[in-house]
């Protein structure tokens, strides 16, 4: 597994490249808040993209999922503090860990449908 911390000044370019590299991969999104059990917000939907948007003076990360109108879903992450990727050397799986700076985080786990279906452990 290869781990990379993404420089905050490169988040926008990273989001574009990450989207191109992982579009269509099966995605699970877990929300973790302190000691509470992780909550699954997205369960095995196609990943459709990530974008960084400015909202006022703050950055916002938007993750998009699904194909059909009934399953299309966007998860908005206000004020992320850090982005870290964990990727398998064989391109079978990848994770994006979003630190929110208050002890909570979002974990995006992606599985390449053309190679394998096991998610990376974070």
PDB file of C-alpha atoms in Angstrom:
ATOM      1  CA  UNK A   1       0.000   0.000   0.000  1.00  0.00           C
ATOM      2  CA  UNK A   2       1.185   3.485  -0.864  1.00  0.00           C
ATOM      3  CA  UNK A   3       0.141   6.335   1.475  1.00  0.00           C
ATOM      4  CA  UNK A   4       0.271  10.019   0.498  1.00  0.00           C
ATOM      5  CA  UNK A   5      -0.682  13.159   2.389  1.00  0.00           C
ATOM      6  CA  UNK A   6      -2.016  15.709  -0.105  1.00  0.00           C
ATOM      7  CA  UNK A   7      -0.704  19.275   0.188  1.00  0.00           C
ATOM      8  CA  UNK A   8      -3.628  21.634   0.814  1.00  0.00           C
ATOM      9  CA  UNK A   9      -2.548  23.912  -2.046  1.00  0.00           C
ATOM     10  CA  UNK A  10      -2.917  20.961  -4.463  1.00  0.00           C
ATOM     11  CA  UNK A  11      -6.365  19.748  -3.351  1.00  0.00           C
ATOM     12  CA  UNK A  12      -8.239  21.029  -6.419  1.00  0.00           C
ATOM     13  CA  UNK A  13      -5.828  19.382  -8.892  1.00  0.00           C
ATOM     14  CA  UNK A  14      -5.748  16.241  -6.745  1.00  0.00           C
ATOM     15  CA  UNK A  15      -9.572  15.992  -6.764  1.00  0.00           C
ATOM     16  CA  UNK A  16      -9.622  16.233 -10.562  1.00  0.00           C
ATOM     17  CA  UNK A  17      -6.918  13.568 -10.980  1.00  0.00           C
ATOM     18  CA  UNK A  18      -8.478  11.300  -8.329  1.00  0.00           C
ATOM     19  CA  UNK A  19     -11.824  11.530 -10.153  1.00  0.00           C
ATOM     20  CA  UNK A  20     -10.257  10.595 -13.493  1.00  0.00           C
ATOM     21  CA  UNK A  21      -8.383   7.652 -11.939  1.00  0.00           C
ATOM     22  CA  UNK A  22     -11.281   6.221  -9.905  1.00  0.00           C
ATOM     23  CA  UNK A  23     -14.469   7.114 -11.795  1.00  0.00           C
ATOM     24  CA  UNK A  24     -16.822   4.116 -11.759  1.00  0.00           C
ATOM     25  CA  UNK A  25     -15.085   2.280  -8.916  1.00  0.00           C
ATOM     26  CA  UNK A  26     -17.398   0.837  -6.264  1.00  0.00           C
ATOM     27  CA  UNK A  27     -17.464   3.139  -3.250  1.00  0.00           C
ATOM     28  CA  UNK A  28     -18.269   2.920   0.428  1.00  0.00           C
ATOM     29  CA  UNK A  29     -18.204   6.089   2.538  1.00  0.00           C
ATOM     30  CA  UNK A  30     -17.928   5.815   6.322  1.00  0.00           C
ATOM     31  CA  UNK A  31     -18.428   8.717   8.688  1.00  0.00           C
ATOM     32  CA  UNK A  32     -16.533   8.497  11.976  1.00  0.00           C
ATOM     33  CA  UNK A  33     -17.228  10.842  14.869  1.00  0.00           C
ATOM     34  CA  UNK A  34     -15.073  10.485  17.988  1.00  0.00           C
ATOM     35  CA  UNK A  35     -15.679   7.188  19.785  1.00  0.00           C
ATOM     36  CA  UNK A  36     -19.063   6.556  18.148  1.00  0.00           C
ATOM     37  CA  UNK A  37     -19.385   3.585  15.779  1.00  0.00           C
ATOM     38  CA  UNK A  38     -18.732   4.385  12.124  1.00  0.00           C
ATOM     39  CA  UNK A  39     -21.851   5.226  10.123  1.00  0.00           C
ATOM     40  CA  UNK A  40     -22.087   4.131   6.473  1.00  0.00           C
ATOM     41  CA  UNK A  41     -23.338   6.993   4.278  1.00  0.00           C
ATOM     42  CA  UNK A  42     -22.723   5.262   0.934  1.00  0.00           C
ATOM     43  CA  UNK A  43     -22.642   1.503   0.415  1.00  0.00           C
ATOM     44  CA  UNK A  44     -21.195   0.165  -2.833  1.00  0.00           C
ATOM     45  CA  UNK A  45     -22.340   2.838  -5.256  1.00  0.00           C
ATOM     46  CA  UNK A  46     -20.269   3.847  -8.275  1.00  0.00           C
ATOM     47  CA  UNK A  47     -17.887   6.699  -7.435  1.00  0.00           C
ATOM     48  CA  UNK A  48     -18.491   9.599  -9.824  1.00  0.00           C
ATOM     49  CA  UNK A  49     -16.123  12.245  -8.612  1.00  0.00           C
ATOM     50  CA  UNK A  50     -14.593  14.591  -6.103  1.00  0.00           C
ATOM     51  CA  UNK A  51     -14.378  18.340  -6.349  1.00  0.00           C
ATOM     52  CA  UNK A  52     -13.086  21.144  -4.170  1.00  0.00           C
ATOM     53  CA  UNK A  53     -15.323  24.193  -4.008  1.00  0.00           C
ATOM     54  CA  UNK A  54     -14.885  27.547  -2.297  1.00  0.00           C
ATOM     55  CA  UNK A  55     -17.795  28.502  -0.063  1.00  0.00           C
ATOM     56  CA  UNK A  56     -17.010  31.925   1.276  1.00  0.00           C
ATOM     57  CA  UNK A  57     -13.440  31.758   2.533  1.00  0.00           C
ATOM     58  CA  UNK A  58     -13.603  28.032   3.245  1.00  0.00           C
ATOM     59  CA  UNK A  59     -12.881  24.982   1.139  1.00  0.00           C
ATOM     60  CA  UNK A  60     -15.509  22.283   0.773  1.00  0.00           C
ATOM     61  CA  UNK A  61     -14.993  18.766  -0.581  1.00  0.00           C
ATOM     62  CA  UNK A  62     -17.912  17.299  -2.542  1.00  0.00           C
ATOM     63  CA  UNK A  63     -17.964  13.551  -3.239  1.00  0.00           C
ATOM     64  CA  UNK A  64     -20.426  12.270  -5.862  1.00  0.00           C
ATOM     65  CA  UNK A  65     -21.840   8.769  -6.262  1.00  0.00           C
ATOM     66  CA  UNK A  66     -24.312   6.740  -8.310  1.00  0.00           C
ATOM     67  CA  UNK A  67     -25.519   6.397 -11.870  1.00  0.00           C
ATOM     68  CA  UNK A  68     -29.307   6.478 -11.856  1.00  0.00           C
ATOM     69  CA  UNK A  69     -31.327   9.505 -10.763  1.00  0.00           C
ATOM     70  CA  UNK A  70     -32.745   7.462  -7.856  1.00  0.00           C
ATOM     71  CA  UNK A  71     -29.319   6.583  -6.512  1.00  0.00           C
ATOM     72  CA  UNK A  72     -27.355   9.748  -7.325  1.00  0.00           C
ATOM     73  CA  UNK A  73     -25.868  11.116  -4.116  1.00  0.00           C
ATOM     74  CA  UNK A  74     -23.490  13.930  -3.194  1.00  0.00           C
ATOM     75  CA  UNK A  75     -21.803  14.100   0.193  1.00  0.00           C
ATOM     76  CA  UNK A  76     -20.550  17.565   1.180  1.00  0.00           C
ATOM     77  CA  UNK A  77     -17.647  17.838   3.607  1.00  0.00           C
ATOM     78  CA  UNK A  78     -17.272  21.308   5.078  1.00  0.00           C
ATOM     79  CA  UNK A  79     -13.805  22.533   6.016  1.00  0.00           C
ATOM     80  CA  UNK A  80     -11.690  19.400   5.602  1.00  0.00           C
ATOM     81  CA  UNK A  81      -8.370  19.717   7.431  1.00  0.00           C
ATOM     82  CA  UNK A  82      -6.309  17.004   5.725  1.00  0.00           C
ATOM     83  CA  UNK A  83      -6.592  14.561   2.814  1.00  0.00           C
ATOM     84  CA  UNK A  84      -4.638  11.313   2.717  1.00  0.00           C
ATOM     85  CA  UNK A  85      -4.742   8.549   0.107  1.00  0.00           C
ATOM     86  CA  UNK A  86      -3.939   4.892   0.562  1.00  0.00           C
ATOM     87  CA  UNK A  87      -3.622   2.965  -2.693  1.00  0.00           C
ATOM     88  CA  UNK A  88      -2.800  -0.631  -3.545  1.00  0.00           C
ATOM     89  CA  UNK A  89       0.197  -1.079  -5.826  1.00  0.00           C
ATOM     90  CA  UNK A  90      -1.916  -3.235  -8.192  1.00  0.00           C
ATOM     91  CA  UNK A  91      -4.651  -0.535  -8.539  1.00  0.00           C
ATOM     92  CA  UNK A  92      -7.276  -2.894  -7.099  1.00  0.00           C
ATOM     93  CA  UNK A  93      -8.293  -0.630  -4.217  1.00  0.00           C
ATOM     94  CA  UNK A  94      -7.861   2.866  -2.859  1.00  0.00           C
ATOM     95  CA  UNK A  95      -8.952   4.871   0.156  1.00  0.00           C
ATOM     96  CA  UNK A  96      -9.289   8.592   0.738  1.00  0.00           C
ATOM     97  CA  UNK A  97      -9.145   9.597   4.399  1.00  0.00           C
ATOM     98  CA  UNK A  98     -10.572  13.045   5.123  1.00  0.00           C
ATOM     99  CA  UNK A  99      -9.647  14.474   8.526  1.00  0.00           C
ATOM    100  CA  UNK A 100     -12.121  17.048   9.815  1.00  0.00           C
ATOM    101  CA  UNK A 101      -9.845  18.317  12.580  1.00  0.00           C
ATOM    102  CA  UNK A 102     -12.297  17.730  15.443  1.00  0.00           C
ATOM    103  CA  UNK A 103     -11.631  14.043  15.987  1.00  0.00           C
ATOM    104  CA  UNK A 104     -14.004  13.023  13.208  1.00  0.00           C
ATOM    105  CA  UNK A 105     -13.213  11.792   9.722  1.00  0.00           C
ATOM    106  CA  UNK A 106     -14.692  10.425   6.516  1.00  0.00           C
ATOM    107  CA  UNK A 107     -13.243   7.308   4.927  1.00  0.00           C
ATOM    108  CA  UNK A 108     -13.909   6.743   1.226  1.00  0.00           C
ATOM    109  CA  UNK A 109     -13.071   3.153   0.276  1.00  0.00           C
ATOM    110  CA  UNK A 110     -12.906   2.311  -3.425  1.00  0.00           C
ATOM    111  CA  UNK A 111     -12.676  -1.040  -5.173  1.00  0.00           C
ATOM    112  CA  UNK A 112     -11.731  -1.351  -8.827  1.00  0.00           C
ATOM    113  CA  UNK A 113     -14.544  -3.414 -10.376  1.00  0.00           C
ATOM    114  CA  UNK A 114     -12.183  -4.649 -13.098  1.00  0.00           C
ATOM    115  CA  UNK A 115      -9.581  -6.075 -10.683  1.00  0.00           C
ATOM    116  CA  UNK A 116     -11.056  -7.033  -7.304  1.00  0.00           C
ATOM    117  CA  UNK A 117     -13.758  -6.399  -4.776  1.00  0.00           C
ATOM    118  CA  UNK A 118     -11.955  -6.304  -1.433  1.00  0.00           C
ATOM    119  CA  UNK A 119     -11.630  -2.888   0.201  1.00  0.00           C
ATOM    120  CA  UNK A 120      -8.447  -1.479   1.717  1.00  0.00           C
ATOM    121  CA  UNK A 121      -8.305  -1.565   5.485  1.00  0.00           C
ATOM    122  CA  UNK A 122      -7.794   1.837   7.055  1.00  0.00           C
TER     123      UNK A 122
END
